[in-house]
CSV table of C-alpha atoms in Angstrom, one decimal:
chain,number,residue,atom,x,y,z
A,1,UNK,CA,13.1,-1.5,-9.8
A,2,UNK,CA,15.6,-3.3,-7.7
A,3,UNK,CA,15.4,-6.7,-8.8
A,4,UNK,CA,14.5,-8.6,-12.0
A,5,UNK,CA,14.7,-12.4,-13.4
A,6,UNK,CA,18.2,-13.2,-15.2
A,7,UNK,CA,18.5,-15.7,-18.6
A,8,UNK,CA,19.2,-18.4,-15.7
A,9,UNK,CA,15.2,-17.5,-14.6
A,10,UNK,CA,16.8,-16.3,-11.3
A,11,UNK,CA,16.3,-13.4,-9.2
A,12,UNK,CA,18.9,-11.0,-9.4
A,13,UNK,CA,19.9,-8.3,-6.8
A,14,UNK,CA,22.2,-5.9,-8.2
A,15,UNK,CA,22.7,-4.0,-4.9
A,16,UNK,CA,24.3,-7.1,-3.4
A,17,UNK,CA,27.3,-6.7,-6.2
A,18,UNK,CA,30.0,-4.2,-6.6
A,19,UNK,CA,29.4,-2.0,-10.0
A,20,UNK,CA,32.0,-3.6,-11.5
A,21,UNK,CA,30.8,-7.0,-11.1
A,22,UNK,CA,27.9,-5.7,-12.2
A,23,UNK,CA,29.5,-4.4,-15.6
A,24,UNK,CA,30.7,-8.0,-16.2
A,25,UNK,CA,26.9,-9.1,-15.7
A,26,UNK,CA,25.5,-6.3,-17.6
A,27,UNK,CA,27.7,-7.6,-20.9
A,28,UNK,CA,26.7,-11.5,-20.1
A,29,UNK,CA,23.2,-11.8,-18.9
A,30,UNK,CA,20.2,-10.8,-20.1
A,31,UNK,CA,17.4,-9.3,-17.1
A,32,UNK,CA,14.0,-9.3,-17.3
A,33,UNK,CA,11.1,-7.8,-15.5
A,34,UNK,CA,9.4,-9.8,-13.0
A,35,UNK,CA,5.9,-8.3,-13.7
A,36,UNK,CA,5.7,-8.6,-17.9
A,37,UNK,CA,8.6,-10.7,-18.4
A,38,UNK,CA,10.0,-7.7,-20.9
A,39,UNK,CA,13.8,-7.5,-21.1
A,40,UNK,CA,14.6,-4.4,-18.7
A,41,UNK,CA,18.0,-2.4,-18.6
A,42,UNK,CA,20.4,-2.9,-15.5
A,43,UNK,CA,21.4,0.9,-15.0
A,44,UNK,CA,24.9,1.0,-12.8
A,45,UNK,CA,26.4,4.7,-12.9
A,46,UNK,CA,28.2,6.4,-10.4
A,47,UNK,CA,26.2,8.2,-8.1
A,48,UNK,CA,22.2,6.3,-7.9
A,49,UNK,CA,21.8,2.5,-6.9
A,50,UNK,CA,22.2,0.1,-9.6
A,51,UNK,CA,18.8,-0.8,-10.4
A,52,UNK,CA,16.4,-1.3,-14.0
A,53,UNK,CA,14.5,0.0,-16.0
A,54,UNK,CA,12.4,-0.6,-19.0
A,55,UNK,CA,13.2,0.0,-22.5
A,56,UNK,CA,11.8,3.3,-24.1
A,57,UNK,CA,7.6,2.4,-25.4
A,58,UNK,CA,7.7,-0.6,-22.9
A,59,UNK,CA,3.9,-0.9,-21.4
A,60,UNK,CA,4.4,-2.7,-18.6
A,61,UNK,CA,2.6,-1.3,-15.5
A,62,UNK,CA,5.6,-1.4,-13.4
A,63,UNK,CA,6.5,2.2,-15.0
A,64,UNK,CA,4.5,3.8,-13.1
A,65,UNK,CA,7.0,3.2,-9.9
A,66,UNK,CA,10.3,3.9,-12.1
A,67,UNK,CA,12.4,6.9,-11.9
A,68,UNK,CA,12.3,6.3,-7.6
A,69,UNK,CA,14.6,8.6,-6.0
A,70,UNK,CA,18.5,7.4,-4.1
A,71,UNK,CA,16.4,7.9,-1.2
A,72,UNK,CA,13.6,5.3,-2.1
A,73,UNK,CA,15.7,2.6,-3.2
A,74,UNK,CA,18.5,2.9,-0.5
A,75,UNK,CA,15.6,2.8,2.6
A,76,UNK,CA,13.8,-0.6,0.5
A,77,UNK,CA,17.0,-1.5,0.6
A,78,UNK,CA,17.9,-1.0,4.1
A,79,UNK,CA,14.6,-1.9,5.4
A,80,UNK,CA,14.4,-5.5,3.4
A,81,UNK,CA,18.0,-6.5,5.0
A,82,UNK,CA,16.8,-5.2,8.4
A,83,UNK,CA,13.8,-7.3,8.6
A,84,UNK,CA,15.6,-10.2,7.2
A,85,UNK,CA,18.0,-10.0,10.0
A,86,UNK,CA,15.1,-10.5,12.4
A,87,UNK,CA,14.4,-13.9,10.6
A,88,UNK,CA,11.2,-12.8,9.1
A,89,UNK,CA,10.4,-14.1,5.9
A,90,UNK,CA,9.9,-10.5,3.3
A,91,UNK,CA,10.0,-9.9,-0.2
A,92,UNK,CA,11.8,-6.7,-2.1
A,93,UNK,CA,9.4,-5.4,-5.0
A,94,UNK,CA,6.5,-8.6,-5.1
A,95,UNK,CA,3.9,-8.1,-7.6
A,96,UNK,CA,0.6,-9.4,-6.5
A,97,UNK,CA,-1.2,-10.8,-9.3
A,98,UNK,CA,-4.9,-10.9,-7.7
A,99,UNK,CA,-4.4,-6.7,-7.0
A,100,UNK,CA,-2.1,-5.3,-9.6
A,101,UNK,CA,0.1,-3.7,-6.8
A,102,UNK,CA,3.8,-4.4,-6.1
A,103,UNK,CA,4.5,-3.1,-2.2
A,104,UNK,CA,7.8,-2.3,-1.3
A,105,UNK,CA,8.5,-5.0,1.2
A,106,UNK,CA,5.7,-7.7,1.8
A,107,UNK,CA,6.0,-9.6,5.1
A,108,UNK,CA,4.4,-13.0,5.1
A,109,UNK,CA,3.9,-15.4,8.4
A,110,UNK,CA,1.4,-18.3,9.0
A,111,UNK,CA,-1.1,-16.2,10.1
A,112,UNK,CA,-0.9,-12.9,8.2
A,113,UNK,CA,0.5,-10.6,5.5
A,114,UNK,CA,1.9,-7.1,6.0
A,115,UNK,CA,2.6,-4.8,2.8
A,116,UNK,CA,5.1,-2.2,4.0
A,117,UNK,CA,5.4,0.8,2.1
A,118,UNK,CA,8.2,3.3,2.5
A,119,UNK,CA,6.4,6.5,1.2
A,120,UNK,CA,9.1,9.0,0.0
A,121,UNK,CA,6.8,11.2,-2.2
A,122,UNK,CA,3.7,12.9,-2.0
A,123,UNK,CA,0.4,10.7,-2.6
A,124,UNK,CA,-3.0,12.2,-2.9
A,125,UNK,CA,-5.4,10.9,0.0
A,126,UNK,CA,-7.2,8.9,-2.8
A,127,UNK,CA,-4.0,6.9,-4.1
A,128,UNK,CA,-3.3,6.5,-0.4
A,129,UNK,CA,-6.5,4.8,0.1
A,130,UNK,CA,-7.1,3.1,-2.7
A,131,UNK,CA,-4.1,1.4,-2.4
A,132,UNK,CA,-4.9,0.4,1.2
A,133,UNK,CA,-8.2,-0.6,0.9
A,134,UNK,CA,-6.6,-2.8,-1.9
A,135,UNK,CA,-4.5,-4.7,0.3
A,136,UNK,CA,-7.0,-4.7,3.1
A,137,UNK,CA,-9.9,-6.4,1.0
A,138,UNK,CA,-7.3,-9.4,0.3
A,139,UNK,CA,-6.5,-10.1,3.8
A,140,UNK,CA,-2.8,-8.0,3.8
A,141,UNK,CA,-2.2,-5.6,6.4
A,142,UNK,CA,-0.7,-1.9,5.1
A,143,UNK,CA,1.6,-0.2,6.9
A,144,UNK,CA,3.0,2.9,5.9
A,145,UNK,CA,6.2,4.5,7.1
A,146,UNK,CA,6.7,8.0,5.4
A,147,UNK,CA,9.9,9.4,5.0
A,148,UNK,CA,11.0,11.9,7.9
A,149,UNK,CA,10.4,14.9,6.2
A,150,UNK,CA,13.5,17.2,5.7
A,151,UNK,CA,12.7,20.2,7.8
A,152,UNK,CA,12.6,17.7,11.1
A,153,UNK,CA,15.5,16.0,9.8
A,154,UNK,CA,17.7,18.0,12.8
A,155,UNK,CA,14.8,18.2,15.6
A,156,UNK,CA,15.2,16.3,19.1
A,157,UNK,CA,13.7,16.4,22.4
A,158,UNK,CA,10.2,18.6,22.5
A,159,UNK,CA,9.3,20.5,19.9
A,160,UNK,CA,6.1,22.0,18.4
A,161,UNK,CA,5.5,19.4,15.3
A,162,UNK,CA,3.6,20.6,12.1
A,163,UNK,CA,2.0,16.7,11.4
A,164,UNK,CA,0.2,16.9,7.5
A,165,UNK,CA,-3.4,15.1,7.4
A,166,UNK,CA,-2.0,11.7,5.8
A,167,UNK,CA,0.7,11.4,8.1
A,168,UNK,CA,-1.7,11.8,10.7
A,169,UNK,CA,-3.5,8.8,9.3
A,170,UNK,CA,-0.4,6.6,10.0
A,171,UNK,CA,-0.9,7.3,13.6
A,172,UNK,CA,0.4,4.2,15.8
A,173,UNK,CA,-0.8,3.5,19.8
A,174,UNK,CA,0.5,2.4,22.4
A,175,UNK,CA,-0.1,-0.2,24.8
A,176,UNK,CA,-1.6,2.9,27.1
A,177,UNK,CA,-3.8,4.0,24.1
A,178,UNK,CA,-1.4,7.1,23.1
A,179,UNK,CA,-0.9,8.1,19.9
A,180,UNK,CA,2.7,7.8,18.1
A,181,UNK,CA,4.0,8.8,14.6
A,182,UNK,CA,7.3,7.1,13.1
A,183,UNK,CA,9.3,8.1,10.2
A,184,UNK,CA,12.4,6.6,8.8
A,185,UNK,CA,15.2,8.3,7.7
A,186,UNK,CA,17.2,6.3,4.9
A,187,UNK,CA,19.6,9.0,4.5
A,188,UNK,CA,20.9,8.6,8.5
A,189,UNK,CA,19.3,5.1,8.7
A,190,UNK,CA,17.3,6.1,11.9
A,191,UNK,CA,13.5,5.4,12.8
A,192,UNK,CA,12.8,8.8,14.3
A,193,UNK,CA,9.7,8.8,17.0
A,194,UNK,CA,7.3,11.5,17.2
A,195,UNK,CA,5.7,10.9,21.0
A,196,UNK,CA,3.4,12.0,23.7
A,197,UNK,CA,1.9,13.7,20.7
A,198,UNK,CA,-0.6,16.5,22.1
A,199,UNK,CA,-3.2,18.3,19.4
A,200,UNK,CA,-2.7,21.8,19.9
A,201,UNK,CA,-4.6,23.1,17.0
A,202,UNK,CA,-5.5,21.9,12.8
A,203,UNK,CA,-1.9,20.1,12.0
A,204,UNK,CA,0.0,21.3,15.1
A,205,UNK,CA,0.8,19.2,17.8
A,206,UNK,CA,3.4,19.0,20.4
A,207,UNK,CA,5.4,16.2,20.7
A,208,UNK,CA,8.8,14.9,21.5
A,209,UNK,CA,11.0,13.3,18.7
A,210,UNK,CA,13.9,11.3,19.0
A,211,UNK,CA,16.3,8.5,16.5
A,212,UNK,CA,16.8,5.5,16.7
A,213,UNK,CA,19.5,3.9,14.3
A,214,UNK,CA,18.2,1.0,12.9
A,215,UNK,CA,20.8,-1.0,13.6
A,216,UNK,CA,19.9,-0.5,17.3
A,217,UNK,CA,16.2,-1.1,17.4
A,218,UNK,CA,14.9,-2.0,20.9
A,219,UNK,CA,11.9,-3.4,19.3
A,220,UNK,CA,10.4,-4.5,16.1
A,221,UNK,CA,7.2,-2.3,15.1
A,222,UNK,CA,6.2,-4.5,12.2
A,223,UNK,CA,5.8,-7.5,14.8
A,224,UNK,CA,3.9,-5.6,17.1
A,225,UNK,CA,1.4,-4.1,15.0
A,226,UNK,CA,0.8,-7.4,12.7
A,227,UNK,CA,1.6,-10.3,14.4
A,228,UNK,CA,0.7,-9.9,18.5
């Protein structure tokens, strides 16, 4: 959990701080989770992202997303400063009330809501769409960008793609009706392409992959798929 509520009834980012102003915080504030209002731990150490965590017995249904790897927290992370910097208005971790789900990121504009989900570990087809047909039935879009998985991590140019079922399901088009796949990378901080995607056989496909940092984005995917 990257954020929770101080003694001051504040939201408080403890990434935004160095660990040892976060030490000094830890001994003079009290944090408290944003779902059940329980007092949570701020957890500093020296090698994950300062982040809490409940207190042993706690019941709170946020449990269920603690214990999220480096990987998880740094690309939230990375992704909610990115689309901040493109002046849209997002929220890090928001529970909603009406659906008993907390996205990662949720992207709100007059017109429409995007739930963005940065999927780092494996989710049964069910969870997957139970979750989306959560959001959908309460007028929120889901997107969700899956981590680039580790053996592609190296791969550029045109290569023969092994492409699992659900990560087939987060097929994008384009504006000529041609099917795209994007990843993100939190540990490089790239958006990495899967193109020209061509069904060989079951999971196979040929495609061509290339990485974008995303620092250098061209274009902004979460505008064109929920807000055209």
């Amino acid at each position: 959990m990257l954020i929770a509520y101080n003694n001051l009834q504040q939201l408080f980012y403890p990434y935004q701080y160095t660990r040892k102003a976060l030490q000094k915080y830890r001994r003079q504030m009290t944090f408290f989770c944003p779902q059940c209002l329980e007092p949570v731990h701020l957890k500093i150490g020296s090698y994950n992202i300062p982040h809490f965590a409940h207190h042993t017995k706690s019941q709170c249904p946020k449990l269920f997303a603690e214990g999220e790897s480096k990987l998880h927290l740094q690309g939230k992370i990375q992704l909610f400063e990115w689309l901040q910097k493109l002046g849209h208005k997002v929220k890090l971790e928001p529970y909603l009330t009406e659906l008993s789900q907390r996205p990662d990121l949720l992207i709100a504009s007059e017109n429409n809501n995007v739930a963005l989900e940065f999927q780092c570990s494996p989710i049964t087809h069910h969870k997957w769409q139970e979750r989306t047909t959560g959001y959908e039935k309460n007028n929120i879009q889901a997107i969700w960008l899956f981590l680039t998985p580790q053996r592609y991590e190296a791969i550029n140019g045109i290569r023969k793609i092994s492409i699992p079922p659900l990560l087939q399901k987060s097929f994008m088009t384009t504006s000529t009706g041609l099917p795209y796949l994007m990843t993100y990378n939190a540990k490089t901080a790239h958006f990495e392409y899967w193109t020209n995607l061509l069904h060989v056989h079951g999971h196979t496909f040929i495609g061509k992959v290339q990485k974008i940092s995303i620092d250098k984005q061209p274009f902004h995917f979460i505008y064109q798929l929920a807000f055209p």
